[in-house]
Amino acid sequence: MSAPKGTSARARLVVIGNGMAGVRAVEEILRLDPDVYDIHMFGSEPHGNYNRILLSPVLSGEKKFEEIVTHPRQWYADNGITLHAGDPVIEIDRQRRRVKAGSGLEVSYDRLLIATGSKPFVIPVPGSDLPGVIAYRDIQDVEHMLRAAQDHRSAVVIGGGLLGLEAANGLMRQGMDVTVVHVTDSLMERQLDKPASGLLRNALEKRGIRFMLEAHTAEIIGTDRVSAVRFKDGVEIAADLVVMAVGIRPNIALAQDCGLHCERAIVVDDTLQSLSDPRVYAVGECVQHRKSTYGLVAPLYEQARVCAAHLVGMGHSRYPGSVVSTKLKVTGIDLFSAGDFIGGPETEDLVFRDPRRGVYKRLVLKGSRVVGAVLYGDVVDGPWYLDLIQQGRDIASIRSRLMFGRTFCERNNATFTASEPA
């Protein structure tokens, strides 16, 4: 259902969540039809939107917070948006079509967009609530880590995934002794195959980061503050700071409380409309679409584009789901993965290794199509491989040259050129 149009008064859109997904949806609405809505945005943080992808450079000291702010308060004012920063919504009343914020403020809506994102998962072990034990999710967490690095030496990062490694690298660059603890036998196992994971571990160890793999945290020890981490095998390591980076959970408490249909997240259709209420839409990490949830930016932006079109009454597009890709944001380490990089019985691999240059490439093919890619050390063709995966293009004519990249393939095969820019 599109927003009411053709009336003297604007319809009111309330957006719960002032993060990257919610703001991108509003940007798209303003681009398509800036006059259709009176927009109110509620956010839990006391400032405008910022690029969470760049939190790691802030932690490592390469950037300042001001440099990653994408939408200062003036942007909201310039676009006629009422921003309620630092005043999160605590209740949705779908019958009265109103939201209530923590301050007691109530605002009515004609359409509601939920973009509440996700919450970090904290391992429920004894001591997880001690001072000095934090998650890694927002700028407050980064500021906490930076303060800890000024006064303390030993840091333990629990989680060897994307966020955990970025946190470990940043803390190491701030002068801390860092140990990464991970429950499996390889790093970033959701994004990398084992050869690429091994190369990554070697590179990070050379920088001074230590690793404990297949390690299961049993207890965080301390009295007034964390002092050590104990594992199930009885081993203990000292820790003045413990960073939990073991995953996220969709933030759906508000949606559940107001009776929206939720499973792992808020269930939406291909227009990003909730299944329970045609006036309520949702985008971002709080969304479940065709049984899938997404924690990367590109799918969130794709959702925002489709959702905005429907909210302004231009509902011709559908969101089919996303093929995701990953890049590690650690200075000097180039890494890219996309699609089904593990493969199975019906797939085959093209593999290239150059140990001297520290380059590893693996393409996963199914028939004459690329379905997955892992690149380490040379990632320049990552966007092109992602385009091939997303478009499902037939690569039979360039199969023998595929590993050498886009330029080589297109120079030697005039009939094979990308239909869209990579």
Coordinates of C-alpha atoms in Angstrom, one line a residue, residues 40 56 58 67 113 118-120 147 154 160 167 198 201-202 213 274 305-306 323 326 394 414:
H40 CA 10.1 11.9 12.0
S56 CA 37.5 0.1 12.6
V58 CA 38.4 5.1 14.1
E67 CA 35.2 12.0 9.5
L113 CA 9.3 2.1 8.9
S118 CA 20.7 -5.6 15.5
K119 CA 22.2 -6.1 18.9
P120 CA 25.6 -7.8 19.7
R147 CA 40.0 4.7 26.8
S154 CA 46.1 -6.9 27.7
G160 CA 37.6 -14.5 15.0
A167 CA 38.8 -4.9 16.7
G198 CA 45.5 -19.6 6.9
R201 CA 46.2 -15.7 10.2
N202 CA 49.8 -15.7 9.2
L213 CA 41.6 -21.4 18.0
S274 CA 5.4 -6.6 7.1
R305 CA 15.7 1.3 -2.5
V306 CA 12.7 -1.1 -3.0
V323 CA 24.3 -12.2 -3.0
T326 CA 32.8 -9.3 2.2
D394 CA 27.6 -17.6 -18.8
A414 CA 35.5 -9.0 -27.6

